[in-house]
PDB file of C-alpha atoms in Angstrom:
ATOM      1  CA  VAL A  30       7.076 -81.698  17.678  1.00  0.00           C
ATOM      2  CA  SER A  31       4.269 -81.641  20.249  1.00  0.00           C
ATOM      3  CA  THR A  32       1.637 -80.660  17.662  1.00  0.00           C
ATOM      4  CA  ALA A  33       2.769 -83.290  15.168  1.00  0.00           C
ATOM      5  CA  PHE A  34       3.345 -86.172  17.585  1.00  0.00           C
ATOM      6  CA  GLY A  35       1.341 -85.407  20.673  1.00  0.00           C
ATOM      7  CA  SER A  36      -0.469 -82.545  22.272  1.00  0.00           C
ATOM      8  CA  LEU A  37       0.451 -78.903  22.133  1.00  0.00           C
ATOM      9  CA  ALA A  38      -0.710 -78.710  25.749  1.00  0.00           C
ATOM     10  CA  MET A  39       2.418 -80.673  26.692  1.00  0.00           C
ATOM     11  CA  MET A  40       4.805 -77.951  25.478  1.00  0.00           C
ATOM     12  CA  THR A  41       6.540 -75.519  27.793  1.00  0.00           C
ATOM     13  CA  SER A  42       9.201 -72.925  27.177  1.00  0.00           C
ATOM     14  CA  VAL A  43      12.010 -71.652  29.339  1.00  0.00           C
ATOM     15  CA  LEU A  44      13.272 -68.227  28.345  1.00  0.00           C
ATOM     16  CA  VAL A  45      16.514 -66.827  29.746  1.00  0.00           C
ATOM     17  CA  SER A  46      17.581 -63.231  29.183  1.00  0.00           C
ATOM     18  CA  PRO A  47      21.181 -62.121  28.716  1.00  0.00           C
ATOM     19  CA  HIS A  48      20.901 -60.646  32.234  1.00  0.00           C
ATOM     20  CA  GLY A  49      20.066 -64.040  33.738  1.00  0.00           C
ATOM     21  CA  TYR A  50      16.320 -63.552  34.216  1.00  0.00           C
ATOM     22  CA  TRP A  51      14.285 -66.732  33.817  1.00  0.00           C
ATOM     23  CA  GLU A  52      10.710 -67.139  32.564  1.00  0.00           C
ATOM     24  CA  TYR A  53       8.752 -70.383  32.439  1.00  0.00           C
ATOM     25  CA  GLU A  54       5.623 -70.515  30.339  1.00  0.00           C
ATOM     26  CA  ALA A  55       3.006 -72.823  28.949  1.00  0.00           C
ATOM     27  CA  ALA A  56       3.755 -72.099  25.327  1.00  0.00           C
ATOM     28  CA  HIS A  57       0.379 -73.092  23.899  1.00  0.00           C
ATOM     29  CA  GLY A  58      -1.512 -70.086  25.236  1.00  0.00           C
ATOM     30  CA  THR A  59      -5.033 -70.041  26.609  1.00  0.00           C
ATOM     31  CA  VAL A  60      -7.662 -72.587  25.723  1.00  0.00           C
ATOM     32  CA  GLN A  61     -10.429 -70.086  25.138  1.00  0.00           C
ATOM     33  CA  ARG A  62     -13.135 -72.547  24.050  1.00  0.00           C
ATOM     34  CA  HIS A  63     -12.644 -74.633  27.212  1.00  0.00           C
ATOM     35  CA  TYR A  64     -12.738 -71.527  29.372  1.00  0.00           C
ATOM     36  CA  TYR A  65     -16.116 -70.487  27.975  1.00  0.00           C
ATOM     37  CA  LYS A  66     -17.446 -74.015  28.511  1.00  0.00           C
ATOM     38  CA  HIS A  67     -16.224 -73.832  32.115  1.00  0.00           C
ATOM     39  CA  LEU A  68     -18.023 -70.498  32.608  1.00  0.00           C
ATOM     40  CA  ARG A  69     -21.250 -72.133  31.412  1.00  0.00           C
ATOM     41  CA  GLY A  70     -20.751 -74.865  34.030  1.00  0.00           C
ATOM     42  CA  GLU A  71     -19.881 -77.519  31.446  1.00  0.00           C
ATOM     43  CA  LYS A  72     -17.163 -80.135  31.965  1.00  0.00           C
ATOM     44  CA  THR A  73     -13.906 -79.632  30.057  1.00  0.00           C
ATOM     45  CA  SER A  74     -10.934 -81.870  29.439  1.00  0.00           C
ATOM     46  CA  THR A  75      -8.165 -79.301  29.338  1.00  0.00           C
ATOM     47  CA  ASN A  76      -4.662 -80.720  29.508  1.00  0.00           C
ATOM     48  CA  SER A  77      -2.874 -78.704  32.194  1.00  0.00           C
ATOM     49  CA  VAL A  78       0.538 -80.392  31.920  1.00  0.00           C
ATOM     50  CA  ALA A  79       2.305 -77.434  30.305  1.00  0.00           C
ATOM     51  CA  THR A  80       0.965 -75.066  32.937  1.00  0.00           C
ATOM     52  CA  ILE A  81       1.988 -77.437  35.742  1.00  0.00           C
ATOM     53  CA  PHE A  82       5.495 -77.769  34.317  1.00  0.00           C
ATOM     54  CA  ALA A  83       5.804 -74.005  33.870  1.00  0.00           C
ATOM     55  CA  TRP A  84       4.978 -73.606  37.574  1.00  0.00           C
ATOM     56  CA  SER A  85       7.212 -76.466  38.701  1.00  0.00           C
ATOM     57  CA  GLY A  86      10.106 -75.094  36.657  1.00  0.00           C
ATOM     58  CA  ALA A  87       9.657 -71.644  38.169  1.00  0.00           C
ATOM     59  CA  LEU A  88       9.319 -73.070  41.684  1.00  0.00           C
ATOM     60  CA  ARG A  89      12.462 -75.179  41.206  1.00  0.00           C
ATOM     61  CA  LYS A  90      14.428 -72.169  39.980  1.00  0.00           C
ATOM     62  CA  ARG A  91      13.172 -70.060  42.908  1.00  0.00           C
ATOM     63  CA  GLY A  92      14.243 -72.838  45.274  1.00  0.00           C
ATOM     64  CA  GLU A  93      17.688 -72.951  43.684  1.00  0.00           C
ATOM     65  CA  LEU A  94      18.098 -69.173  43.870  1.00  0.00           C
ATOM     66  CA  ASP A  95      16.877 -68.969  47.476  1.00  0.00           C
ATOM     67  CA  GLY A  96      18.658 -72.076  48.693  1.00  0.00           C
ATOM     68  CA  THR A  97      15.409 -73.792  49.712  1.00  0.00           C
ATOM     69  CA  PRO A  98      15.849 -77.480  48.874  1.00  0.00           C
ATOM     70  CA  ASP A  99      12.328 -78.331  50.079  1.00  0.00           C
ATOM     71  CA  LEU A 100      10.894 -76.192  47.281  1.00  0.00           C
ATOM     72  CA  VAL A 101      13.156 -77.894  44.734  1.00  0.00           C
ATOM     73  CA  ARG A 102      12.040 -81.314  46.012  1.00  0.00           C
ATOM     74  CA  PHE A 103       8.394 -80.231  45.806  1.00  0.00           C
ATOM     75  CA  ALA A 104       8.824 -79.123  42.173  1.00  0.00           C
ATOM     76  CA  ASP A 105      10.508 -82.436  41.325  1.00  0.00           C
ATOM     77  CA  ALA A 106       7.746 -84.385  43.079  1.00  0.00           C
ATOM     78  CA  LEU A 107       5.053 -82.411  41.252  1.00  0.00           C
ATOM     79  CA  GLU A 108       6.601 -83.300  37.891  1.00  0.00           C
ATOM     80  CA  ARG A 109       6.957 -86.975  38.829  1.00  0.00           C
ATOM     81  CA  ALA A 110       3.337 -87.049  40.008  1.00  0.00           C
ATOM     82  CA  THR A 111       2.148 -85.485  36.766  1.00  0.00           C
ATOM     83  CA  ILE A 112       4.073 -87.902  34.555  1.00  0.00           C
ATOM     84  CA  GLY A 113       3.165 -90.848  36.778  1.00  0.00           C
ATOM     85  CA  THR A 114      -0.518 -90.001  36.568  1.00  0.00           C
ATOM     86  CA  ILE A 115      -0.396 -90.075  32.767  1.00  0.00           C
ATOM     87  CA  GLU A 116       1.740 -93.236  32.676  1.00  0.00           C
ATOM     88  CA  SER A 117      -0.782 -94.948  34.971  1.00  0.00           C
ATOM     89  CA  GLY A 118      -3.408 -94.394  32.277  1.00  0.00           C
ATOM     90  CA  LYS A 119      -5.184 -91.374  33.777  1.00  0.00           C
ATOM     91  CA  MET A 120      -5.169 -88.487  31.304  1.00  0.00           C
ATOM     92  CA  THR A 121      -7.121 -85.793  29.516  1.00  0.00           C
ATOM     93  CA  GLY A 122      -8.961 -86.433  26.258  1.00  0.00           C
ATOM     94  CA  ASP A 123      -6.236 -85.140  23.967  1.00  0.00           C
ATOM     95  CA  LEU A 124      -3.792 -87.722  25.341  1.00  0.00           C
ATOM     96  CA  ALA A 125      -6.346 -90.531  25.598  1.00  0.00           C
ATOM     97  CA  ARG A 126      -6.934 -90.240  21.848  1.00  0.00           C
ATOM     98  CA  ILE A 127      -3.254 -90.756  20.987  1.00  0.00           C
ATOM     99  CA  THR A 128      -1.896 -93.037  23.703  1.00  0.00           C
ATOM    100  CA  THR A 129      -0.744 -96.572  23.092  1.00  0.00           C
ATOM    101  CA  LEU A 130      -1.646 -97.518  26.664  1.00  0.00           C
ATOM    102  CA  PRO A 131      -4.520-100.014  26.823  1.00  0.00           C
ATOM    103  CA  ASN A 132      -7.815 -98.678  28.191  1.00  0.00           C
ATOM    104  CA  PRO A 133      -6.792 -95.165  29.234  1.00  0.00           C
ATOM    105  CA  GLN A 134      -9.058 -93.413  31.720  1.00  0.00           C
ATOM    106  CA  GLN A 135     -10.143 -90.126  30.146  1.00  0.00           C
ATOM    107  CA  LEU A 136     -10.525 -87.479  32.835  1.00  0.00           C
ATOM    108  CA  ASP A 137     -12.026 -84.027  32.720  1.00  0.00           C
ATOM    109  CA  THR A 138      -9.915 -81.050  33.758  1.00  0.00           C
ATOM    110  CA  GLU A 139     -10.767 -81.164  37.440  1.00  0.00           C
ATOM    111  CA  GLU A 140     -10.474 -84.960  37.698  1.00  0.00           C
ATOM    112  CA  PHE A 141      -7.032 -84.835  36.072  1.00  0.00           C
ATOM    113  CA  ILE A 142      -5.763 -82.200  38.486  1.00  0.00           C
ATOM    114  CA  LEU A 143      -7.201 -84.120  41.442  1.00  0.00           C
ATOM    115  CA  ALA A 144      -5.539 -87.346  40.235  1.00  0.00           C
ATOM    116  CA  ILE A 145      -2.188 -85.531  40.106  1.00  0.00           C
ATOM    117  CA  ALA A 146      -2.800 -84.025  43.557  1.00  0.00           C
ATOM    118  CA  ASP A 147      -3.594 -87.478  44.965  1.00  0.00           C
ATOM    119  CA  ARG A 148      -0.410 -88.951  43.505  1.00  0.00           C
ATOM    120  CA  LEU A 149       1.611 -85.951  44.711  1.00  0.00           C
ATOM    121  CA  ALA A 150       0.258 -86.335  48.259  1.00  0.00           C
ATOM    122  CA  LYS A 151       1.335 -89.977  48.289  1.00  0.00           C
ATOM    123  CA  GLU A 152       4.764 -89.074  46.963  1.00  0.00           C
ATOM    124  CA  LEU A 153       5.283 -86.371  49.586  1.00  0.00           C
ATOM    125  CA  ALA A 154       4.026 -88.538  52.460  1.00  0.00           C
TER     126      ALA A 154
END
């Protein structure tokens, strides 16, 4: 669905074994071309949403298992900040090309992560 109607970089997977082990992953794999551009010092516009949600899912699960509600709240806030950043019109190039939002602000990889961090800081304040 994400490749046909959006961006593959928005897809995450949650795998659960019969023994109750959980794994959260960014299902799209590594963006090799962007990595090599980064190594050359060039700007990239890598969508990190799937990676962020893989981490937030794992952090939430760890918080649930350990009984640490602050970690669960942080994971929830991180996801809200990520979605809110995109819904506010700040997004990576792959999303800017397909959004129906008027005048999206296309951010490079670092700008996108910093925009999420800024929104997250406000949410946690």
